[in-house]
């Protein structure tokens, strides 16, 4: 679920209930901003940020809706029946043919590679030099450690 969907769901929940329970930090901010509430609740235009426990989620159904279901979106299974004499067209992504799936994958890879910002020749040379210097330093460090441990073992057990 994207941030936009969560924000829209929270906005709809805030509109459906006139009063939202606030935590103490929001209460103090609301009082300092000139909004006064009665008790622990106040009318606000945004959610408090607290999540309800998993087992006690509010119902998503409006008054009068009997087919609310769960908050989890499910993909309905549709059968490939003839409607008005025409079959439903299968998308290439939904095909079971492995060659079609491979072709779709490769075309998606190419389209993503077109979005990549490739480094210039100068940047590539600089990055290569930096990597080579780092590798040389690490090889020298590990070689020194190996040589030191080898000398220590020969001196200790030697």
Short mmCIF file of N, CA and C in Angstrom, two decimals:
data_model
loop_
_atom_site.label_atom_id
_atom_site.label_comp_id
_atom_site.label_asym_id
_atom_site.label_seq_id
_atom_site.Cartn_x
_atom_site.Cartn_y
_atom_site.Cartn_z
N UNK A 1 0.85 -1.17 0.00
CA UNK A 1 0.00 0.00 0.00
C UNK A 1 0.90 1.23 0.00
N UNK A 2 0.64 2.15 -0.89
CA UNK A 2 1.48 3.32 -1.03
C UNK A 2 1.13 4.38 0.02
N UNK A 3 2.00 5.36 0.14
CA UNK A 3 1.76 6.44 1.10
C UNK A 3 0.50 7.20 0.74
N UNK A 4 0.27 7.37 -0.56
CA UNK A 4 -0.91 8.10 -0.99
C UNK A 4 -2.18 7.37 -0.57
N UNK A 5 -2.20 6.03 -0.73
CA UNK A 5 -3.37 5.26 -0.32
C UNK A 5 -3.59 5.35 1.18
N UNK A 6 -2.49 5.26 1.96
CA UNK A 6 -2.63 5.36 3.42
C UNK A 6 -3.14 6.74 3.83
N UNK A 7 -2.64 7.78 3.16
CA UNK A 7 -3.09 9.13 3.50
C UNK A 7 -4.56 9.32 3.15
N UNK A 8 -4.98 8.78 2.01
CA UNK A 8 -6.37 8.89 1.62
C UNK A 8 -7.26 8.11 2.58
N UNK A 9 -6.82 6.92 2.99
CA UNK A 9 -7.59 6.12 3.94
C UNK A 9 -7.71 6.84 5.28
N UNK A 10 -6.61 7.45 5.72
CA UNK A 10 -6.65 8.18 6.99
C UNK A 10 -7.56 9.40 6.88
N UNK A 11 -7.54 10.08 5.74
CA UNK A 11 -8.39 11.24 5.54
C UNK A 11 -9.85 10.83 5.56
N UNK A 12 -10.16 9.73 4.87
CA UNK A 12 -11.54 9.25 4.87
C UNK A 12 -11.99 8.82 6.26
N UNK A 13 -11.09 8.22 7.03
CA UNK A 13 -11.43 7.80 8.39
C UNK A 13 -11.66 9.03 9.26
N UNK A 14 -10.86 10.08 9.06
CA UNK A 14 -11.02 11.30 9.85
C UNK A 14 -12.32 12.00 9.50
N UNK A 15 -12.73 11.95 8.24
CA UNK A 15 -13.98 12.58 7.84
C UNK A 15 -15.19 11.82 8.35
N UNK A 16 -15.07 10.48 8.41
CA UNK A 16 -16.22 9.68 8.84
C UNK A 16 -16.45 9.79 10.34
N UNK A 17 -15.43 10.04 11.11
CA UNK A 17 -15.61 10.25 12.54
C UNK A 17 -15.24 11.69 12.84
N UNK A 18 -16.11 12.37 13.54
CA UNK A 18 -15.88 13.79 13.81
C UNK A 18 -14.79 14.02 14.83
N UNK A 19 -14.60 13.08 15.74
CA UNK A 19 -13.59 13.27 16.78
C UNK A 19 -12.55 12.17 16.68
N UNK A 20 -11.28 12.54 16.79
CA UNK A 20 -10.15 11.62 16.73
C UNK A 20 -9.39 11.73 18.03
N UNK A 21 -8.98 10.57 18.57
CA UNK A 21 -8.24 10.59 19.82
C UNK A 21 -6.82 11.08 19.56
N UNK A 22 -6.35 12.02 20.36
CA UNK A 22 -5.04 12.61 20.19
C UNK A 22 -4.11 12.14 21.29
N UNK A 23 -2.81 12.06 20.97
CA UNK A 23 -1.85 11.78 22.02
C UNK A 23 -1.49 13.09 22.71
N UNK A 24 -0.72 13.02 23.79
CA UNK A 24 -0.45 14.20 24.62
C UNK A 24 0.35 15.25 23.86
N UNK A 25 1.27 14.85 22.98
CA UNK A 25 2.06 15.84 22.25
C UNK A 25 1.19 16.63 21.28
N UNK A 26 0.23 15.97 20.65
CA UNK A 26 -0.64 16.67 19.72
C UNK A 26 -1.59 17.57 20.50
N UNK A 27 -2.04 17.14 21.70
CA UNK A 27 -2.89 17.97 22.53
C UNK A 27 -2.19 19.26 22.90
N UNK A 28 -0.91 19.16 23.30
CA UNK A 28 -0.18 20.35 23.70
C UNK A 28 0.05 21.28 22.52
N UNK A 29 0.29 20.71 21.32
CA UNK A 29 0.46 21.55 20.14
C UNK A 29 -0.85 22.21 19.76
N UNK A 30 -1.95 21.49 19.89
CA UNK A 30 -3.25 22.05 19.53
C UNK A 30 -3.63 23.17 20.49
N UNK A 31 -3.34 22.99 21.79
CA UNK A 31 -3.66 24.03 22.76
C UNK A 31 -2.83 25.27 22.52
N UNK A 32 -1.54 25.09 22.15
CA UNK A 32 -0.69 26.25 21.92
C UNK A 32 -1.07 26.96 20.63
N UNK A 33 -1.69 26.26 19.69
CA UNK A 33 -2.09 26.87 18.43
C UNK A 33 -3.44 27.56 18.54
N UNK A 34 -4.11 27.45 19.68
CA UNK A 34 -5.38 28.12 19.87
C UNK A 34 -6.58 27.22 19.75
N UNK A 35 -6.37 25.94 19.42
CA UNK A 35 -7.48 25.01 19.35
C UNK A 35 -7.69 24.41 20.73
N UNK A 36 -8.90 24.40 21.17
CA UNK A 36 -9.19 23.80 22.47
C UNK A 36 -10.12 22.64 22.26
N UNK A 37 -9.88 21.57 22.96
CA UNK A 37 -10.71 20.39 22.85
C UNK A 37 -11.26 20.03 24.20
N UNK A 38 -12.31 19.26 24.23
CA UNK A 38 -12.88 18.83 25.49
C UNK A 38 -12.35 17.45 25.81
N UNK A 39 -11.63 17.31 26.90
CA UNK A 39 -11.11 16.02 27.32
C UNK A 39 -9.98 15.56 26.45
N UNK A 40 -10.00 14.25 26.07
CA UNK A 40 -8.92 13.66 25.29
C UNK A 40 -9.19 13.72 23.80
N UNK A 41 -10.35 14.23 23.40
CA UNK A 41 -10.67 14.24 21.97
C UNK A 41 -10.84 15.66 21.48
N UNK A 42 -10.53 15.86 20.23
CA UNK A 42 -10.72 17.16 19.60
C UNK A 42 -10.93 16.93 18.13
N UNK A 43 -11.58 17.87 17.48
CA UNK A 43 -11.79 17.76 16.05
C UNK A 43 -10.54 18.20 15.33
N UNK A 44 -9.99 17.30 14.50
CA UNK A 44 -8.76 17.60 13.80
C UNK A 44 -8.94 17.26 12.33
N UNK A 45 -8.08 17.83 11.50
CA UNK A 45 -8.15 17.57 10.07
C UNK A 45 -7.14 16.52 9.64
N UNK A 46 -6.31 16.04 10.57
CA UNK A 46 -5.31 15.03 10.22
C UNK A 46 -5.30 13.93 11.26
N UNK A 47 -4.83 12.74 10.91
CA UNK A 47 -4.80 11.63 11.88
C UNK A 47 -3.72 11.85 12.93
N UNK A 48 -3.86 11.13 14.05
CA UNK A 48 -2.92 11.29 15.15
C UNK A 48 -1.61 10.55 14.90
N UNK A 49 -1.58 9.63 13.95
CA UNK A 49 -0.37 8.89 13.67
C UNK A 49 -0.30 7.56 14.39
N UNK A 50 -1.21 7.33 15.34
CA UNK A 50 -1.21 6.05 16.05
C UNK A 50 -1.97 5.02 15.23
N UNK A 51 -1.45 3.82 15.25
CA UNK A 51 -2.14 2.73 14.56
C UNK A 51 -2.96 1.96 15.57
N UNK A 52 -4.08 1.47 15.10
CA UNK A 52 -4.90 0.66 15.98
C UNK A 52 -4.30 -0.74 16.05
N UNK A 53 -4.58 -1.49 17.11
CA UNK A 53 -4.06 -2.86 17.20
C UNK A 53 -4.58 -3.70 16.03
N UNK A 54 -3.81 -4.74 15.68
CA UNK A 54 -4.12 -5.52 14.50
C UNK A 54 -5.51 -6.15 14.57
N UNK A 55 -5.91 -6.61 15.69
CA UNK A 55 -7.20 -7.27 15.81
C UNK A 55 -8.37 -6.31 15.86
N UNK A 56 -8.14 -5.03 16.11
CA UNK A 56 -9.22 -4.08 16.32
C UNK A 56 -9.20 -2.99 15.26
N UNK A 57 -9.07 -3.36 14.01
CA UNK A 57 -9.09 -2.37 12.94
C UNK A 57 -10.52 -1.91 12.71
N UNK A 58 -10.69 -0.64 12.41
CA UNK A 58 -12.05 -0.16 12.14
C UNK A 58 -12.55 -0.72 10.82
N UNK A 59 -13.85 -0.87 10.73
CA UNK A 59 -14.46 -1.41 9.52
C UNK A 59 -14.38 -0.37 8.41
N UNK A 60 -14.12 -0.83 7.20
CA UNK A 60 -14.01 0.07 6.07
C UNK A 60 -15.37 0.34 5.44
N UNK A 61 -16.40 -0.36 5.89
CA UNK A 61 -17.71 -0.22 5.28
C UNK A 61 -18.42 1.01 5.82
N UNK A 62 -19.12 1.70 4.96
CA UNK A 62 -19.97 2.81 5.38
C UNK A 62 -21.26 2.23 5.94
N UNK A 63 -22.07 3.08 6.54
CA UNK A 63 -23.34 2.63 7.09
C UNK A 63 -24.21 2.08 5.96
N UNK A 64 -24.71 0.89 6.17
CA UNK A 64 -25.58 0.28 5.18
C UNK A 64 -24.87 -0.68 4.25
N UNK A 65 -23.55 -0.71 4.24
CA UNK A 65 -22.82 -1.65 3.39
C UNK A 65 -22.65 -2.96 4.15
N UNK A 66 -23.15 -4.04 3.56
CA UNK A 66 -23.03 -5.34 4.21
C UNK A 66 -21.85 -6.13 3.68
N UNK A 67 -21.33 -5.79 2.51
CA UNK A 67 -20.28 -6.57 1.89
C UNK A 67 -18.91 -5.90 2.09
N UNK A 68 -18.58 -5.54 3.34
CA UNK A 68 -17.36 -4.79 3.62
C UNK A 68 -16.13 -5.62 3.35
N UNK A 69 -16.06 -6.86 3.84
CA UNK A 69 -14.88 -7.68 3.63
C UNK A 69 -13.73 -7.22 4.50
N UNK A 70 -12.53 -7.69 4.18
CA UNK A 70 -11.36 -7.32 4.97
C UNK A 70 -10.69 -6.11 4.37
N UNK A 71 -9.69 -5.59 5.10
CA UNK A 71 -8.95 -4.43 4.62
C UNK A 71 -7.91 -4.83 3.58
N UNK A 72 -7.69 -6.11 3.38
CA UNK A 72 -6.69 -6.58 2.44
C UNK A 72 -7.31 -6.64 1.04
N UNK A 73 -6.64 -6.03 0.10
CA UNK A 73 -7.14 -6.05 -1.27
C UNK A 73 -6.82 -7.40 -1.89
N UNK A 74 -7.79 -7.99 -2.53
CA UNK A 74 -7.58 -9.29 -3.16
C UNK A 74 -7.88 -9.16 -4.64
N UNK A 75 -7.18 -9.96 -5.42
CA UNK A 75 -7.39 -9.96 -6.86
C UNK A 75 -8.46 -11.00 -7.17
N UNK A 76 -9.51 -10.54 -7.81
CA UNK A 76 -10.58 -11.46 -8.14
C UNK A 76 -10.17 -12.31 -9.33
N UNK A 77 -10.57 -13.59 -9.28
CA UNK A 77 -10.26 -14.48 -10.39
C UNK A 77 -11.34 -14.30 -11.44
N UNK A 78 -10.90 -14.09 -12.64
CA UNK A 78 -11.85 -13.96 -13.74
C UNK A 78 -11.64 -15.12 -14.69
N UNK A 79 -12.74 -15.70 -15.12
CA UNK A 79 -12.66 -16.81 -16.06
C UNK A 79 -12.64 -16.26 -17.47
N UNK A 80 -12.04 -17.02 -18.35
CA UNK A 80 -11.92 -16.60 -19.75
C UNK A 80 -13.17 -17.05 -20.49
N UNK A 81 -14.29 -16.39 -20.22
CA UNK A 81 -15.55 -16.73 -20.88
C UNK A 81 -15.74 -15.81 -22.06
N UNK A 82 -16.51 -16.28 -23.01
CA UNK A 82 -16.82 -15.44 -24.17
C UNK A 82 -17.85 -14.40 -23.74
N UNK A 83 -17.54 -13.15 -24.02
CA UNK A 83 -18.49 -12.09 -23.77
C UNK A 83 -18.71 -11.36 -25.09
N UNK A 84 -19.94 -11.34 -25.52
CA UNK A 84 -20.31 -10.72 -26.78
C UNK A 84 -19.53 -11.32 -27.96
N UNK A 85 -19.25 -12.61 -27.91
CA UNK A 85 -18.59 -13.28 -29.01
C UNK A 85 -17.09 -13.08 -29.09
N UNK A 86 -16.49 -12.34 -28.16
CA UNK A 86 -15.05 -12.09 -28.19
C UNK A 86 -14.43 -12.61 -26.90
N UNK A 87 -13.24 -13.19 -27.04
CA UNK A 87 -12.49 -13.64 -25.86
C UNK A 87 -11.71 -12.49 -25.28
N UNK A 88 -11.47 -12.57 -23.98
CA UNK A 88 -10.65 -11.56 -23.32
C UNK A 88 -9.21 -11.71 -23.79
N UNK A 89 -8.57 -10.61 -24.14
CA UNK A 89 -7.20 -10.65 -24.65
C UNK A 89 -6.23 -10.83 -23.48
N UNK A 90 -5.31 -11.77 -23.61
CA UNK A 90 -4.33 -12.07 -22.57
C UNK A 90 -3.14 -11.13 -22.73
N UNK A 91 -2.74 -10.50 -21.64
CA UNK A 91 -1.56 -9.62 -21.66
C UNK A 91 -0.30 -10.48 -21.74
N UNK A 92 0.77 -9.98 -22.35
CA UNK A 92 2.01 -10.75 -22.43
C UNK A 92 2.58 -11.09 -21.05
N UNK A 93 2.35 -10.21 -20.05
CA UNK A 93 2.87 -10.47 -18.70
C UNK A 93 2.17 -11.66 -18.05
N UNK A 94 0.92 -11.94 -18.46
CA UNK A 94 0.13 -13.00 -17.84
C UNK A 94 0.25 -14.32 -18.58
N UNK A 95 1.04 -14.38 -19.64
CA UNK A 95 1.16 -15.58 -20.45
C UNK A 95 1.92 -16.66 -19.68
N UNK A 96 1.61 -17.91 -19.99
CA UNK A 96 2.32 -19.03 -19.37
C UNK A 96 3.48 -19.52 -20.23
N UNK A 97 3.59 -18.99 -21.42
CA UNK A 97 4.66 -19.39 -22.33
C UNK A 97 5.99 -18.84 -21.81
N UNK A 98 6.99 -19.69 -21.55
CA UNK A 98 8.26 -19.20 -20.99
C UNK A 98 9.01 -18.27 -21.95
N UNK A 99 8.84 -18.47 -23.27
CA UNK A 99 9.52 -17.60 -24.22
C UNK A 99 8.92 -16.19 -24.20
N UNK A 100 7.61 -16.12 -24.02
CA UNK A 100 6.95 -14.82 -23.93
C UNK A 100 7.39 -14.11 -22.66
N UNK A 101 7.47 -14.86 -21.55
CA UNK A 101 7.92 -14.27 -20.29
C UNK A 101 9.37 -13.77 -20.42
N UNK A 102 10.21 -14.55 -21.08
CA UNK A 102 11.61 -14.15 -21.27
C UNK A 102 11.68 -12.89 -22.13
N UNK A 103 10.88 -12.83 -23.20
CA UNK A 103 10.88 -11.66 -24.07
C UNK A 103 10.40 -10.41 -23.31
N UNK A 104 9.36 -10.56 -22.51
CA UNK A 104 8.85 -9.44 -21.71
C UNK A 104 9.91 -8.98 -20.73
N UNK A 105 10.59 -9.94 -20.09
CA UNK A 105 11.65 -9.59 -19.15
C UNK A 105 12.76 -8.80 -19.83
N UNK A 106 13.21 -9.29 -20.99
CA UNK A 106 14.30 -8.62 -21.70
C UNK A 106 13.90 -7.22 -22.17
N UNK A 107 12.67 -7.06 -22.64
CA UNK A 107 12.24 -5.73 -23.05
C UNK A 107 12.14 -4.78 -21.86
N UNK A 108 11.75 -5.30 -20.70
CA UNK A 108 11.72 -4.46 -19.50
C UNK A 108 13.12 -4.09 -19.05
N UNK A 109 14.07 -5.01 -19.19
CA UNK A 109 15.47 -4.71 -18.84
C UNK A 109 16.01 -3.61 -19.73
N UNK A 110 15.75 -3.71 -21.03
CA UNK A 110 16.23 -2.68 -21.96
C UNK A 110 15.60 -1.33 -21.65
N UNK A 111 14.30 -1.32 -21.33
CA UNK A 111 13.65 -0.05 -21.02
C UNK A 111 14.19 0.56 -19.73
N UNK A 112 14.56 -0.27 -18.76
CA UNK A 112 15.15 0.25 -17.52
C UNK A 112 16.57 0.76 -17.76
N UNK A 113 17.34 0.06 -18.62
CA UNK A 113 18.70 0.51 -18.92
C UNK A 113 18.72 1.83 -19.67
N UNK A 114 17.65 2.14 -20.40
CA UNK A 114 17.56 3.43 -21.08
C UNK A 114 17.41 4.57 -20.07
N UNK A 115 16.90 4.27 -18.88
CA UNK A 115 16.70 5.28 -17.85
C UNK A 115 17.96 5.57 -17.04
N UNK A 116 18.96 4.72 -17.17
CA UNK A 116 20.19 4.86 -16.39
C UNK A 116 20.98 6.06 -16.87
N UNK A 117 21.53 6.83 -15.93
CA UNK A 117 22.42 7.93 -16.26
C UNK A 117 23.84 7.38 -16.22
N UNK A 118 24.43 7.18 -17.38
CA UNK A 118 25.74 6.58 -17.48
C UNK A 118 26.81 7.63 -17.19
N UNK A 119 27.91 7.20 -16.54
CA UNK A 119 28.99 8.17 -16.26
C UNK A 119 29.73 8.56 -17.54
N UNK A 120 30.31 9.75 -17.48
CA UNK A 120 31.12 10.19 -18.62
C UNK A 120 32.45 9.45 -18.60
N UNK A 121 33.23 9.61 -19.66
CA UNK A 121 34.53 8.94 -19.73
C UNK A 121 35.44 9.40 -18.59
N UNK A 122 35.42 10.70 -18.30
CA UNK A 122 36.26 11.25 -17.24
C UNK A 122 35.86 10.68 -15.87
N UNK A 123 34.55 10.62 -15.61
CA UNK A 123 34.08 10.06 -14.34
C UNK A 123 34.44 8.59 -14.23
N UNK A 124 34.31 7.85 -15.31
CA UNK A 124 34.63 6.42 -15.31
C UNK A 124 36.10 6.20 -14.98
N UNK A 125 36.99 7.01 -15.56
CA UNK A 125 38.42 6.88 -15.27
C UNK A 125 38.70 7.21 -13.80
N UNK A 126 38.08 8.27 -13.29
CA UNK A 126 38.28 8.65 -11.88
C UNK A 126 37.80 7.54 -10.95
N UNK A 127 36.60 7.01 -11.20
CA UNK A 127 36.07 5.94 -10.34
C UNK A 127 36.95 4.70 -10.40
N UNK A 128 37.46 4.36 -11.58
CA UNK A 128 38.33 3.19 -11.72
C UNK A 128 39.61 3.37 -10.93
N UNK A 129 40.21 4.55 -11.00
CA UNK A 129 41.45 4.83 -10.26
C UNK A 129 41.19 4.74 -8.76
N UNK A 130 40.08 5.30 -8.30
CA UNK A 130 39.76 5.25 -6.86
C UNK A 130 39.60 3.80 -6.40
N UNK A 131 38.91 2.99 -7.18
CA UNK A 131 38.71 1.58 -6.81
C UNK A 131 40.04 0.85 -6.78
N UNK A 132 40.88 1.05 -7.76
CA UNK A 132 42.19 0.38 -7.80
C UNK A 132 43.06 0.78 -6.61
N UNK A 133 43.07 2.06 -6.25
CA UNK A 133 43.85 2.52 -5.08
C UNK A 133 43.31 1.86 -3.81
N UNK A 134 41.99 1.81 -3.66
CA UNK A 134 41.41 1.19 -2.48
C UNK A 134 41.77 -0.30 -2.40
N UNK A 135 41.70 -1.00 -3.53
CA UNK A 135 42.04 -2.43 -3.55
C UNK A 135 43.51 -2.63 -3.18
N UNK A 136 44.40 -1.79 -3.70
CA UNK A 136 45.83 -1.91 -3.37
C UNK A 136 46.06 -1.69 -1.87
N UNK A 137 45.40 -0.70 -1.30
CA UNK A 137 45.54 -0.44 0.15
C UNK A 137 45.04 -1.62 0.96
N UNK A 138 43.89 -2.18 0.59
CA UNK A 138 43.34 -3.31 1.35
C UNK A 138 44.22 -4.56 1.21
N UNK A 139 44.77 -4.80 0.02
CA UNK A 139 45.67 -5.95 -0.17
C UNK A 139 46.92 -5.79 0.69
N UNK A 140 47.48 -4.58 0.74
CA UNK A 140 48.67 -4.34 1.56
C UNK A 140 48.34 -4.54 3.04
N UNK A 141 47.18 -4.06 3.48
CA UNK A 141 46.79 -4.20 4.89
C UNK A 141 46.61 -5.67 5.27
N UNK A 142 45.90 -6.44 4.44
CA UNK A 142 45.67 -7.85 4.76
C UNK A 142 46.97 -8.64 4.65
N UNK A 143 47.82 -8.30 3.71
CA UNK A 143 49.13 -8.99 3.60
C UNK A 143 49.98 -8.73 4.83
N UNK A 144 49.97 -7.50 5.34
CA UNK A 144 50.72 -7.18 6.56
C UNK A 144 50.18 -7.96 7.75
N UNK A 145 48.86 -8.05 7.87
CA UNK A 145 48.27 -8.83 8.95
C UNK A 145 48.66 -10.30 8.83
N UNK A 146 48.60 -10.86 7.62
CA UNK A 146 48.95 -12.26 7.40
C UNK A 146 50.42 -12.51 7.74
N UNK A 147 51.29 -11.64 7.30
CA UNK A 147 52.71 -11.78 7.59
C UNK A 147 52.97 -11.67 9.10
N UNK A 148 52.29 -10.73 9.74
CA UNK A 148 52.45 -10.56 11.20
C UNK A 148 51.98 -11.79 11.97
N UNK A 149 50.81 -12.32 11.60
CA UNK A 149 50.31 -13.52 12.29
C UNK A 149 51.22 -14.73 12.01
N UNK A 150 51.75 -14.85 10.79
CA UNK A 150 52.65 -15.96 10.48
C UNK A 150 53.93 -15.89 11.32
N UNK A 151 54.51 -14.69 11.43
CA UNK A 151 55.70 -14.53 12.28
C UNK A 151 55.43 -14.83 13.75
N UNK A 152 54.21 -14.37 14.22
CA UNK A 152 53.84 -14.59 15.62
C UNK A 152 53.66 -16.08 15.90
N UNK A 153 53.06 -16.81 14.98
CA UNK A 153 52.85 -18.25 15.18
C UNK A 153 54.20 -18.97 15.15
N UNK A 154 55.10 -18.62 14.24
CA UNK A 154 56.42 -19.25 14.19
C UNK A 154 57.23 -18.93 15.44
N UNK A 155 57.12 -17.71 15.95
CA UNK A 155 57.83 -17.34 17.18
C UNK A 155 57.27 -18.08 18.37
N UNK A 156 55.91 -18.22 18.44
CA UNK A 156 55.24 -18.84 19.58
C UNK A 156 55.47 -20.36 19.58
N UNK A 157 55.30 -21.01 18.44
CA UNK A 157 55.38 -22.47 18.39
C UNK A 157 56.66 -22.98 17.75
N UNK A 158 57.47 -22.11 17.27
CA UNK A 158 58.56 -22.38 16.55
C UNK A 158 59.72 -23.06 16.39
#
